[in-house]
Coordinates of C-alpha atoms in Angstrom, one line a residue:
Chain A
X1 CA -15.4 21.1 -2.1
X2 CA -11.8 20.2 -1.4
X3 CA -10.2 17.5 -3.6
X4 CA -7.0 18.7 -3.9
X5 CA -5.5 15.6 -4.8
X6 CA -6.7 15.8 -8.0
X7 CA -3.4 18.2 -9.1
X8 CA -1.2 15.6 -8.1
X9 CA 0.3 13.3 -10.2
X10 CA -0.8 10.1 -7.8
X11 CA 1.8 7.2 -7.7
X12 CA 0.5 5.0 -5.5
X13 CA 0.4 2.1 -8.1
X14 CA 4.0 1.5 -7.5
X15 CA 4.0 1.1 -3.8
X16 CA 5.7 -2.2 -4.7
X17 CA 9.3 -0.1 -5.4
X18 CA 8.3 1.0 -1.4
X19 CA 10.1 -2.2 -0.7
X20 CA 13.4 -0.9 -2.2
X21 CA 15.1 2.0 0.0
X22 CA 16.0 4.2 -3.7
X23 CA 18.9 6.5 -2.3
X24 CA 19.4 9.7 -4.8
X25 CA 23.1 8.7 -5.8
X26 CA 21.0 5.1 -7.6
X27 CA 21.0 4.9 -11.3
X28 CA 18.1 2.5 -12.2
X29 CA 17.1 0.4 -14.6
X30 CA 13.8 -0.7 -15.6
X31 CA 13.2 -3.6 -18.3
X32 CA 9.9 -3.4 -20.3
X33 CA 8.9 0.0 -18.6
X34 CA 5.5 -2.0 -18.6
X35 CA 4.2 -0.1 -15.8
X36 CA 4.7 3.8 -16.8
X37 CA 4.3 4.9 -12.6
X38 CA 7.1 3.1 -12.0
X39 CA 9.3 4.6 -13.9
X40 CA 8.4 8.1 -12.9
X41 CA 8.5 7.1 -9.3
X42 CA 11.9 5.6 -9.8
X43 CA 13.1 8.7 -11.3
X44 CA 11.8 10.9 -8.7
X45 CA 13.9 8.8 -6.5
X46 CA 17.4 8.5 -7.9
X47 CA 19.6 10.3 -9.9
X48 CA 18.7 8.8 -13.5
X49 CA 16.4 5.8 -15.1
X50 CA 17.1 3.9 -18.0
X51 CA 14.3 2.5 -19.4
X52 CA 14.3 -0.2 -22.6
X53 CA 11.1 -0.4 -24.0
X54 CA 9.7 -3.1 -26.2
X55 CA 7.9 -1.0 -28.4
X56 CA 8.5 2.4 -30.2
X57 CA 4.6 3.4 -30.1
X58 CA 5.1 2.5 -26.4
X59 CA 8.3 4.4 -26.1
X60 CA 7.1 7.8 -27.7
X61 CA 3.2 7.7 -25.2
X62 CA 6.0 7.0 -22.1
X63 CA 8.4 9.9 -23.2
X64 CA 5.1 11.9 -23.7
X65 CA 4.7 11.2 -19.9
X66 CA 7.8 11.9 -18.4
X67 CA 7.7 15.4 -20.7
X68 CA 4.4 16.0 -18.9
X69 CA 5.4 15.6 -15.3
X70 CA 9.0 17.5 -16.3
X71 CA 11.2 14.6 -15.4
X72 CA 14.4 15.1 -17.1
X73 CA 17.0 12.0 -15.3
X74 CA 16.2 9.5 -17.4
X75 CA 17.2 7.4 -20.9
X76 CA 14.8 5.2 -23.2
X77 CA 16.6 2.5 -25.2
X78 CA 15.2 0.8 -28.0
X79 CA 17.5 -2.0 -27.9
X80 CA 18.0 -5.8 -27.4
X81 CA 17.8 -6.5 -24.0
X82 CA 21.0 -9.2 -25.1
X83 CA 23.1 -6.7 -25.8
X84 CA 24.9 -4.8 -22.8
X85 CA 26.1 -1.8 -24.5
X86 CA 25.2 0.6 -21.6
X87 CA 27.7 2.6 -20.1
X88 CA 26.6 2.6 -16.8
X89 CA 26.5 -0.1 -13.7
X90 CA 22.8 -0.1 -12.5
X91 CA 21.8 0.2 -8.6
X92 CA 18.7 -1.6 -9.2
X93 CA 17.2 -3.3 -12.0
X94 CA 13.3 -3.1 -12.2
X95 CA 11.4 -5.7 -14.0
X96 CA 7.8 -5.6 -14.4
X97 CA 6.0 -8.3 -15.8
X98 CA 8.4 -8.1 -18.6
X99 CA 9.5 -12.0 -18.3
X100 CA 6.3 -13.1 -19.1
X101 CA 6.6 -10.8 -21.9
X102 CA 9.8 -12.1 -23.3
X103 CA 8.4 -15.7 -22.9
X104 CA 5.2 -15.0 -24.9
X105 CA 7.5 -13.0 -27.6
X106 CA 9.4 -16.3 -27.9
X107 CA 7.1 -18.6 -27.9
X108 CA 5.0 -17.2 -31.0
X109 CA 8.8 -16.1 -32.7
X110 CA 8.7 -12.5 -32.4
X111 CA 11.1 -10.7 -31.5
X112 CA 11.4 -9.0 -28.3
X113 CA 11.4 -5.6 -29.3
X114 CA 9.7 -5.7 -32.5
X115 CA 6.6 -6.9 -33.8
X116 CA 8.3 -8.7 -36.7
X117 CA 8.9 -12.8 -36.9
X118 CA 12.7 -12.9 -36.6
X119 CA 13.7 -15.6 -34.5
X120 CA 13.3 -19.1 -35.5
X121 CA 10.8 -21.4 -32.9
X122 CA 13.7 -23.8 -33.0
X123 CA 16.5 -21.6 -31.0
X124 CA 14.0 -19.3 -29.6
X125 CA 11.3 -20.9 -27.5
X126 CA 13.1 -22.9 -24.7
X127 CA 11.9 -21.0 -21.6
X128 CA 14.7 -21.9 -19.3
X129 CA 17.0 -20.4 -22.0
X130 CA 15.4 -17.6 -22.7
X131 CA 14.7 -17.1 -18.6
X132 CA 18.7 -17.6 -17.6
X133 CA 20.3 -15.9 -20.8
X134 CA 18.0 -13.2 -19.4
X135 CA 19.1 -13.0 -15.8
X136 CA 22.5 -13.3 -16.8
X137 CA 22.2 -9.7 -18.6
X138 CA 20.9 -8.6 -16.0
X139 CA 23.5 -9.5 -13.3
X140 CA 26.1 -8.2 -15.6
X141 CA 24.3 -4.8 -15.6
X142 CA 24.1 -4.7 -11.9
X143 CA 26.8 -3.6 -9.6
X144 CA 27.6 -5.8 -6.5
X145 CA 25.6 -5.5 -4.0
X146 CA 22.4 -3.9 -6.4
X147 CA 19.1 -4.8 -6.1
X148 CA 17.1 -6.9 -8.6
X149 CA 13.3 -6.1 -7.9
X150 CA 10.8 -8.4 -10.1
X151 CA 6.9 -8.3 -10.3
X152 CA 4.4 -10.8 -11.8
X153 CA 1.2 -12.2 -12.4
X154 CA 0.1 -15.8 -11.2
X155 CA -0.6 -16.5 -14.9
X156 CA -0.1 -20.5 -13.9
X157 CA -3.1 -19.8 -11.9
X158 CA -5.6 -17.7 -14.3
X159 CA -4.5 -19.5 -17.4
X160 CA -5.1 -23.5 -16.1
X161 CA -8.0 -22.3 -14.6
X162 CA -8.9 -20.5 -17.6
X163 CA -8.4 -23.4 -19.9
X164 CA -9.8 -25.6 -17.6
X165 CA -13.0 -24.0 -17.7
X166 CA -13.1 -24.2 -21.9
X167 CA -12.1 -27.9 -21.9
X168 CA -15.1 -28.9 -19.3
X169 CA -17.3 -26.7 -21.5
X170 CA -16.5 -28.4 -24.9
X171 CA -16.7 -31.4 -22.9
X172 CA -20.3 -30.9 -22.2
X173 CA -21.3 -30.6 -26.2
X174 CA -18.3 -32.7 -27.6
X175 CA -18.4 -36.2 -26.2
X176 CA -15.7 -38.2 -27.8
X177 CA -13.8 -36.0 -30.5
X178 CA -10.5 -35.7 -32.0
X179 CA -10.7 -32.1 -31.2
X180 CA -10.0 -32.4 -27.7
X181 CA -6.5 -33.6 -27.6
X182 CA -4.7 -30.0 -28.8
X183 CA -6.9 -28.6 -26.0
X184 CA -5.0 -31.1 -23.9
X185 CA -1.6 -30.4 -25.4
X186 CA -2.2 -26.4 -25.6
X187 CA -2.6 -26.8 -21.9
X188 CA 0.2 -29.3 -21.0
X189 CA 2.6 -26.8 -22.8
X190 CA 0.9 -23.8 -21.1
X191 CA 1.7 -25.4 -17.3
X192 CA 4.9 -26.7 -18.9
X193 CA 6.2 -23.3 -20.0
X194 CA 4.7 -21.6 -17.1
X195 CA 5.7 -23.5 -13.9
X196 CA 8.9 -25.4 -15.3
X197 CA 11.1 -21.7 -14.3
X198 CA 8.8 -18.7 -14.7
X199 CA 5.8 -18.2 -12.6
X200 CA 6.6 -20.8 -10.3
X201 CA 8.5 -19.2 -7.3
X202 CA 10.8 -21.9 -6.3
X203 CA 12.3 -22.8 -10.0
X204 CA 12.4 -18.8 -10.2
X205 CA 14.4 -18.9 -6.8
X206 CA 16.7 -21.3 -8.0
X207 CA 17.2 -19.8 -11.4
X208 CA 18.1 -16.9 -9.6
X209 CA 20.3 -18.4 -6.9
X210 CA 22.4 -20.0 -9.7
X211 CA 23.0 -17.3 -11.1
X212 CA 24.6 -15.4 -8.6
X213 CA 21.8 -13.6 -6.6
X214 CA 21.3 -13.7 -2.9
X215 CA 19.0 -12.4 -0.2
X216 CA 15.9 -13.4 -1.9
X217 CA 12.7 -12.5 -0.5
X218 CA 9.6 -13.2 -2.1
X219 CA 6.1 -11.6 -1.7
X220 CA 2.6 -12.2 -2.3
X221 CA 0.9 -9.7 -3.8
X222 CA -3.1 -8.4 -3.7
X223 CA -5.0 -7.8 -5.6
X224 CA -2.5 -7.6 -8.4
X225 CA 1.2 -6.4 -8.9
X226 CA -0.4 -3.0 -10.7
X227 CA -2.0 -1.7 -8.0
X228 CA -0.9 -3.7 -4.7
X229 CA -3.0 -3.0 -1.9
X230 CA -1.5 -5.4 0.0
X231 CA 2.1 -7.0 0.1
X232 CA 2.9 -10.0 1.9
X233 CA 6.5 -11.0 2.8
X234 CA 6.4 -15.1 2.6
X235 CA 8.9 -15.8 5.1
X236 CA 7.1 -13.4 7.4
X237 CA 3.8 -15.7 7.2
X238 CA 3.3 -15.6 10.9
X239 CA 3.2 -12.4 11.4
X240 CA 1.3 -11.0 8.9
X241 CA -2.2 -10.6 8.7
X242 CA -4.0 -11.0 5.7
X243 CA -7.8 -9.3 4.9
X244 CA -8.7 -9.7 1.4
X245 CA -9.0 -6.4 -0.4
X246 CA -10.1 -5.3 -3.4
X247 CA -10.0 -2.5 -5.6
X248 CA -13.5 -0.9 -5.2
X249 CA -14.7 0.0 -9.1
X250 CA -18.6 0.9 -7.9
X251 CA -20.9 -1.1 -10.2
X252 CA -24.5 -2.7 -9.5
X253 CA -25.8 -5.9 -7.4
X254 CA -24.0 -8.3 -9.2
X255 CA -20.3 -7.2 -9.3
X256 CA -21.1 -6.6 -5.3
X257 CA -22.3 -10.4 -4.9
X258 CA -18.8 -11.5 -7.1
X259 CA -17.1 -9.3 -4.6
X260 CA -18.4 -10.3 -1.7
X261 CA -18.1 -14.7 -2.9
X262 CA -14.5 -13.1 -3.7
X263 CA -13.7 -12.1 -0.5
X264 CA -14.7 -15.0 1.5
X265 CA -13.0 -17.3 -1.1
X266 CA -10.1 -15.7 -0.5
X267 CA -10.6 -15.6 3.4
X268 CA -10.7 -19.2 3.1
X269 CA -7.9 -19.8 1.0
X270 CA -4.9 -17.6 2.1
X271 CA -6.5 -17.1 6.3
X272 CA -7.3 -20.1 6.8
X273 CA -5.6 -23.0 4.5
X274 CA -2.7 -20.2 4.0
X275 CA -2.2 -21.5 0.0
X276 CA -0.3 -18.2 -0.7
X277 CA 1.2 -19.9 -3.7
X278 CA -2.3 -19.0 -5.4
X279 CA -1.7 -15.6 -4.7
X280 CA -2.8 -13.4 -7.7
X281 CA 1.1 -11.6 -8.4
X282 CA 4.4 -11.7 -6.8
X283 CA 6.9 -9.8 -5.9
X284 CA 10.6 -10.8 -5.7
X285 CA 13.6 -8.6 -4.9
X286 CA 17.6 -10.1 -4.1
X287 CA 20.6 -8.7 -4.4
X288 CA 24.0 -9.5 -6.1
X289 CA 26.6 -10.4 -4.3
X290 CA 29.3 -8.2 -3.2
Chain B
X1 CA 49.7 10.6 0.9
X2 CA 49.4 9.7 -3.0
X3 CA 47.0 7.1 -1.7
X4 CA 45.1 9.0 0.6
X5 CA 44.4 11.9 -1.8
X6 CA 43.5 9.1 -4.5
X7 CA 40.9 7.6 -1.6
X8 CA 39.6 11.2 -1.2
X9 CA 39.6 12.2 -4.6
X10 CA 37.7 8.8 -5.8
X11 CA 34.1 9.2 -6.3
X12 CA 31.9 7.9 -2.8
X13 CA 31.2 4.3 -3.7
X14 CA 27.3 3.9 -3.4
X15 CA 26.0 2.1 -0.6
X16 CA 24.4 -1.4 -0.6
X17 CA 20.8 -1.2 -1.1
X18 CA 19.5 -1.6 2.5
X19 CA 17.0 -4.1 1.6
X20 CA 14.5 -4.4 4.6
X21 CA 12.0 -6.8 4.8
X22 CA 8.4 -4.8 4.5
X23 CA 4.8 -5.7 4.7
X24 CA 2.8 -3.3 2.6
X25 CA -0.5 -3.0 5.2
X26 CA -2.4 -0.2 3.2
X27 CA -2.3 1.9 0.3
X28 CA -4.2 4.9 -1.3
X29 CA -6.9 4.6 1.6
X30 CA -9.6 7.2 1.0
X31 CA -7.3 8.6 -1.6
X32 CA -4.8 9.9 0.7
X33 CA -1.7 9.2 -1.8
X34 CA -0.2 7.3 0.7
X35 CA 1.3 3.9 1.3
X36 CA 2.1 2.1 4.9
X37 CA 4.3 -0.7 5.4
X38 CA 5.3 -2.3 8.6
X39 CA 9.0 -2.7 8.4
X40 CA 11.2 -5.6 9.3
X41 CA 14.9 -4.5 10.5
X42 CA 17.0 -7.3 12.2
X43 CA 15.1 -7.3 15.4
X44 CA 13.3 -4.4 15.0
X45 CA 9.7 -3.4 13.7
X46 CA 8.4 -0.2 13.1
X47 CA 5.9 1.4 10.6
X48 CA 6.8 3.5 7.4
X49 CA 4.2 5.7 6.2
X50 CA 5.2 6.9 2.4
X51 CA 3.9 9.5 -0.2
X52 CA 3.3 8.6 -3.4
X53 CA 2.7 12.2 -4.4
X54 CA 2.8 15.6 -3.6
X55 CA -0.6 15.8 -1.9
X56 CA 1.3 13.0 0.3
X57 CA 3.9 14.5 1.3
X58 CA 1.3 17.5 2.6
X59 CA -0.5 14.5 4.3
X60 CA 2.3 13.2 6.3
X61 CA 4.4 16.6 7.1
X62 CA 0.8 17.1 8.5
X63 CA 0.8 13.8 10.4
X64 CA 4.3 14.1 12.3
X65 CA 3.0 17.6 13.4
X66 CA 0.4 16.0 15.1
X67 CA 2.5 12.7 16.5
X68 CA 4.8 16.0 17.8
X69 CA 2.1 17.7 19.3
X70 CA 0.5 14.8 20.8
X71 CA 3.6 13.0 22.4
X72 CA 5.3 15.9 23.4
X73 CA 6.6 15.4 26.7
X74 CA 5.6 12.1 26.6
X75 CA 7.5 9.7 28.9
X76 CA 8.9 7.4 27.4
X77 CA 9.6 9.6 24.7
X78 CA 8.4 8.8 21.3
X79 CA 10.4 9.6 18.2
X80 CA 9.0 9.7 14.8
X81 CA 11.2 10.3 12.0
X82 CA 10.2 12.3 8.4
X83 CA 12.5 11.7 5.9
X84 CA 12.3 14.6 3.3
X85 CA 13.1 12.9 -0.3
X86 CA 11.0 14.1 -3.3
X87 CA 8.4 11.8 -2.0
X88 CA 8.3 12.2 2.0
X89 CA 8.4 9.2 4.1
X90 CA 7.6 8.9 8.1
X91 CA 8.7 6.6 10.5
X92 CA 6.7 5.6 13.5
X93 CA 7.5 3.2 16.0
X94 CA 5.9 0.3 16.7
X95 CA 3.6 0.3 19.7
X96 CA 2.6 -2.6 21.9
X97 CA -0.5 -3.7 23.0
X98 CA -4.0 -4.5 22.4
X99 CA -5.4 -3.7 18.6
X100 CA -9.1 -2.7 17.9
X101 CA -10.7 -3.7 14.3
X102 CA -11.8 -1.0 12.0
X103 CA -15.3 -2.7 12.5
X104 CA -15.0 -2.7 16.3
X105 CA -19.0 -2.2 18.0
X106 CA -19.9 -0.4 21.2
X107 CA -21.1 -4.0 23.1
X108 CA -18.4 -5.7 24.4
X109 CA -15.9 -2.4 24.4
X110 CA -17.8 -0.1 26.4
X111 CA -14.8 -0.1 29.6
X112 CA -12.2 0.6 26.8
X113 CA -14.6 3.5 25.5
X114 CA -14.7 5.0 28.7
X115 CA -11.2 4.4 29.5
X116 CA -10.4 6.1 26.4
X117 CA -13.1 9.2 27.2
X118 CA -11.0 9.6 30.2
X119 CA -8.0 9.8 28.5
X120 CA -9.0 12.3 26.5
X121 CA -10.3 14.4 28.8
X122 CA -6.6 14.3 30.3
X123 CA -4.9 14.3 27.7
X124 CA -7.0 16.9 25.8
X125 CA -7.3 19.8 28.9
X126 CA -3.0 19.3 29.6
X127 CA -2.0 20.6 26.3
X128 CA -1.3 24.4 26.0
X129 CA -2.7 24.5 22.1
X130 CA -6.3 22.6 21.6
X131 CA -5.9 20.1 18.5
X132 CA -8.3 17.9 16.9
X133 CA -6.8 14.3 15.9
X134 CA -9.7 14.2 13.3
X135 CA -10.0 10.7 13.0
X136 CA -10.0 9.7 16.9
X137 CA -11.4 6.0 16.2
X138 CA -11.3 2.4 18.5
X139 CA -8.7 0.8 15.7
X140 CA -6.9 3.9 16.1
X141 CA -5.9 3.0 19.5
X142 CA -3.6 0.2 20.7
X143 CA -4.1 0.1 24.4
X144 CA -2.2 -1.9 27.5
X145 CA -3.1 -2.0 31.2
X146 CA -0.8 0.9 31.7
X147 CA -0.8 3.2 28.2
X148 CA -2.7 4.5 25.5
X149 CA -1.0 5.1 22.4
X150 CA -2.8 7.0 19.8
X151 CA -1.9 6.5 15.8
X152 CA -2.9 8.0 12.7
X153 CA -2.9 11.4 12.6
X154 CA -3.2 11.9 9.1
X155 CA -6.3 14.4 10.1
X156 CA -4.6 16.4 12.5
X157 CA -5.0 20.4 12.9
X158 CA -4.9 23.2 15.5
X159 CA -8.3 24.2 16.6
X160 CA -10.0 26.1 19.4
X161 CA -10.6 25.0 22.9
X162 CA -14.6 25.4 21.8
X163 CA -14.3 22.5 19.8
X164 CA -13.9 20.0 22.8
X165 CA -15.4 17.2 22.7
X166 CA -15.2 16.7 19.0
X167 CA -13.4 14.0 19.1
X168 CA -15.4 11.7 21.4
X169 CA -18.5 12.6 19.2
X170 CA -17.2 11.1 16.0
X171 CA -15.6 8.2 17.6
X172 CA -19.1 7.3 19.2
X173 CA -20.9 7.6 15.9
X174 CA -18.5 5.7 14.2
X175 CA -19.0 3.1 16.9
X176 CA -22.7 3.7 16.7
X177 CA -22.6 3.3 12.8
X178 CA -20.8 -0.4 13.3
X179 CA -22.9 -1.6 16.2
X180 CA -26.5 -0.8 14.5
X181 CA -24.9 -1.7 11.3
X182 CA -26.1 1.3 9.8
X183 CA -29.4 1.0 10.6
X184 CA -28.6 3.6 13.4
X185 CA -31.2 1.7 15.4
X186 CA -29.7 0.8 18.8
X187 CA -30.8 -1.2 21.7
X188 CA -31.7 0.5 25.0
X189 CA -28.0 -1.0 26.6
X190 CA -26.5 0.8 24.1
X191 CA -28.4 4.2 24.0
X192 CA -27.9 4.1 28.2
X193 CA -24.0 3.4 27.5
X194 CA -23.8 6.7 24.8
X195 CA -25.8 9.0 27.7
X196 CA -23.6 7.8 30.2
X197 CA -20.3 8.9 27.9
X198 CA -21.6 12.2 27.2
X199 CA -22.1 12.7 31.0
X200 CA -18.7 11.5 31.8
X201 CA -17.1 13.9 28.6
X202 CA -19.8 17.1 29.4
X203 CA -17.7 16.9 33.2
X204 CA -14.0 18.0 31.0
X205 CA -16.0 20.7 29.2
X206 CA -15.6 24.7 29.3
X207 CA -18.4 26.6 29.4
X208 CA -18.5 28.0 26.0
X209 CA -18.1 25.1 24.5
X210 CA -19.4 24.7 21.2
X211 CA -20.1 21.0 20.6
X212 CA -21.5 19.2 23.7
X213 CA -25.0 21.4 23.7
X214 CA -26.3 19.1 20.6
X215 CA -23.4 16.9 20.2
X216 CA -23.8 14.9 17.1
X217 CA -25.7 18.1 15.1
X218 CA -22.3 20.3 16.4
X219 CA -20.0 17.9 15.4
X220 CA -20.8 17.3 11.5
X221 CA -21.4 21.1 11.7
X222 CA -17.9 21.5 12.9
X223 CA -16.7 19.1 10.1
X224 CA -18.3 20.4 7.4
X225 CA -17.2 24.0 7.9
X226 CA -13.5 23.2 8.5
X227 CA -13.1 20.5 5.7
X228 CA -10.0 22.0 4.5
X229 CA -8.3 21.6 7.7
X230 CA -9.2 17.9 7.2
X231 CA -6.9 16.8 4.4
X232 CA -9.6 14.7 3.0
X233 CA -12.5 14.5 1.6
X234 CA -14.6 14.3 4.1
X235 CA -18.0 13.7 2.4
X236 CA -15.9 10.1 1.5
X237 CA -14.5 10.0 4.7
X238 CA -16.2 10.1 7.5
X239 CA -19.7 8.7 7.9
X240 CA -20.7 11.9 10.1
X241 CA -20.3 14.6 7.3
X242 CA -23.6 12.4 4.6
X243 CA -25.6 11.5 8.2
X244 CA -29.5 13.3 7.6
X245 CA -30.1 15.5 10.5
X246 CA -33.1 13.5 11.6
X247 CA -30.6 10.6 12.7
X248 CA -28.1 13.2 14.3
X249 CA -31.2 14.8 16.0
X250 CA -32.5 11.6 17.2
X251 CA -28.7 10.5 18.7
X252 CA -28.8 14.2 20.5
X253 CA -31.9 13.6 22.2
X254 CA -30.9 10.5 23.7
X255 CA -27.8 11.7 25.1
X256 CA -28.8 14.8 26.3
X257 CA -32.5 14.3 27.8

């Protein structure tokens, strides 16, 4: 029987870069290297990747990789992503869910690239500093006219309803406790840190806008940002069309009836009422200006 | 001079990111490596089919052979564009008209079925190699009162002028598959519209032709003996190659008796 993809490396989780025309000449950079197709799609594509990775275990498994599929254009940096100590003025910076990383990292006082408690929660757990002191690396790295190209997940979404869902559930077998009120506050700071700058697409917008990024296009993205099946430009609304899709995993009875409540859920909420701000990921890509 | 030489000798600035607005439609369908996006530029739109791997690039190269063979001499001309990077890219414009859902059913199609049977036959008999699209389906077609334009040709190969008809059969069991909602039980409107297609496509035939005789049977034979050519797998594919023969049997009878 033919199945002759199967000698193929298959890169298709990173049809989100499709969005980005790479030209050969690019030199890319990609922050977090989170998602390890990217990367090798990337440098595929252009003439060399950087990649700073948070981790070392991460670092060597990725270089392991990119050994494998004989990829030779590309740097990994173990390094703050603070410090701008790289020779080279990037085409395009890619970053993969690697805000929401560095927001985490912050919020518990870990440092970004380390697993150690270095930073103190005083200086290091304002979001909105963390977010802009971030961008503003990045638009030193870039050369005018480069492309930014950002992923992420709706975590605003998963984690309200998530914690919504334990506080209704503790509310059912505690009736009138102390022990609710952190619950409260754990998820008053959880929308706070999420939809104050990160996660949210307009304070994102504006972050970015201020500091000195233009053409900004943002997508919705299904049914997640590390496998898109489908990419939805939002200011092209009307004239997309939008069937949900799903990635098909087999499985018995059940996991088909969850699929199949899934899909016309979803047909409801982004066909018909059009809420694409619930929209599992997003994509956003802009550009420096010239 | 000093200047001009110091222009020349300066390394090419890089161009600005041409950052097109795109709508990422499918990706990785049937395993095929391969993403589509329906591009956004100024006032124009057109379609981007792009591989994610090698076995994509195979895919496409494979596809603008048959978009090349298939609008050849076509009027107006239709230009497709491959882009040869590491990972190959194809451009394909975007076609006006009416669009047919994957899910489409024989009832309420049947004069676009037979418009398209007739097309075929045209279409098919004109050309001076015989070609199978491979995946000739209704949501493959986007269709006006004047032209048929016909997509996807991912499936595409060079066959022999035996194999006519091919085609047609697959599209109608797909369409059979859909209306009987794979229950392959079909009202008697239906069967009489199927015998009436096979009549009107038997009429384009040769007489060594090596599908019409027991259509349905002929056809998944054809398929399963020239997978390769297929670019797929077909056994994931298409609903034709897993059909039992009792089904394919029964579908013969009614169009041919």
């Amino acid at each position: 029987m033919l199945v002759p993809q199967n000698n193929y490396a298959n890169l298709s989780s990173a049809a989100g870069l499709g969005l980005i025309s790479f030209d050969e000449n690019y030199i890319v950079v990609d922050y977090g290297c989170m998602f390890f197709d990217s990367i090798v799609y990337a440098s595929r594509l252009c003439k060399k990747v950087v990649g700073i990775i948070p981790s070392s275990e991460r670092l060597n498994t990725l270089q392991k990789r990119l050994v494998e599929e004989g990829i030779k254009n590309y740097d990994l940096v173990d390094a703050d992503y603070k410090e701008q100590h790289f020779e080279e003025v990037f085409d395009c910076v890619i970053i993969n869910c690697f805000l929401e990383q560095l927001l985490i990292r912050a919020k518990h006082g870990k440092s970004i690239f380390s697993d150690n408690k270095t930073r103190s929660k005083k200086n290091g757990n304002n979001p909105e500093k963390i977010t802009i002191g971030f961008l503003k690396t990045v638009y030193k790295g870039l050369r005018p006219g480069g492309t930014l190209y950002l992923s992420y997940a709706n975590k605003l979404r998963i984690r309200t309803l998530l914690l919504f869902i334990k506080l209704a559930i503790e509310s059912l077998f505690i009736p009138i406790s102390s022990k609710k009120a952190p619950s409260f506050i754990s998820l008053l700071n959880v929308i706070y840190l999420f939809s104050y700058c990160l996660l949210s697409q307009k304070g994102l917008e504006k972050l970015l806008k201020a500091n000195g990024f233009i053409d900004i296009e943002k997508y919705a993205v299904f049914p997640e940002h590390k496998c898109p099946l489908k990419i939805i430009p939002l200011s092209r609304l009307d004239e997309c069309s939008y069937e949900p899709v799903q990635h098909l995993y087999g499985g018995g009875s059940l996991r088909r009836i969850s699929a199949g409540v899934k899909r016309r859920v979803d047909r409801i909420i982004f066909n018909k009422l059009k809420l694409f701000g619930l929209s599992p990921s997003f994509i956003i890509t802009a550009r420096k200006a010239s | 001079m000093a200047s001009l030489l110091h222009l020349l000798l300066q390394p090419e600035k890089p161009r600005d990111i041409a950052l097109m607005l795109c709508e990422l439609i499918t990706n990785n369908t049937h395993n095929n490596n391969i993403a589509l996006y329906k591009c956004y530029n100024a006032d124009k739109v057109f379609y981007r089919k792009a591989a994610f791997s090698r076995w994509g690039n195979k895919v496409i190269e494979n596809e603008k052979k048959g978009y090349d063979w298939f609008y050849k001499d076509s009027e107006p001309s239709i230009n497709t564009r491959l882009k040869k990077k590491y990972f190959y890219e194809l451009d394909i414009p975007h076609f006006k008209g009416k669009k047919f859902s994957i899910e489409s059913v024989i009832s309420g199609n049947e004069e676009t079925i037979g418009r398209i049977i007739d097309f075929y036959k045209c279409q098919w008999s004109t050309k001076d190699v015989f070609a199978i699209h491979g995946d000739l389906a209704l949501c493959n077609f986007i269709i006006d009162k004047e032209n048929i334009k016909l997509v996807d040709w991912e499936h595409f190969h060079y066959s022999d002028k035996e194999f006519f008809g091919y085609d047609i059969i697959n599209m109608l069991f797909i369409l059979i598959g859909h209306e009987s909602k794979r229950t392959f039980r079909l009202n008697k409107r239906n069967m009489d519209f199927l015998k009436k297609c096979y009549i009107q496509l038997i009429e384009g035939a040769g007489n060594n032709n090596k599908i019409l005789e027991k259509p349905f049977q002929n056809a998944k034979d054809y398929l399963l003996r020239f997978k390769d050519r297929f670019l797929t797998n077909v056994y994931k594919k298409f609903v034709l190659a897993g059909s039992p023969p009792s089904v394919l049997e029964h579908f013969d009878s009614i169009v041919t008796d």
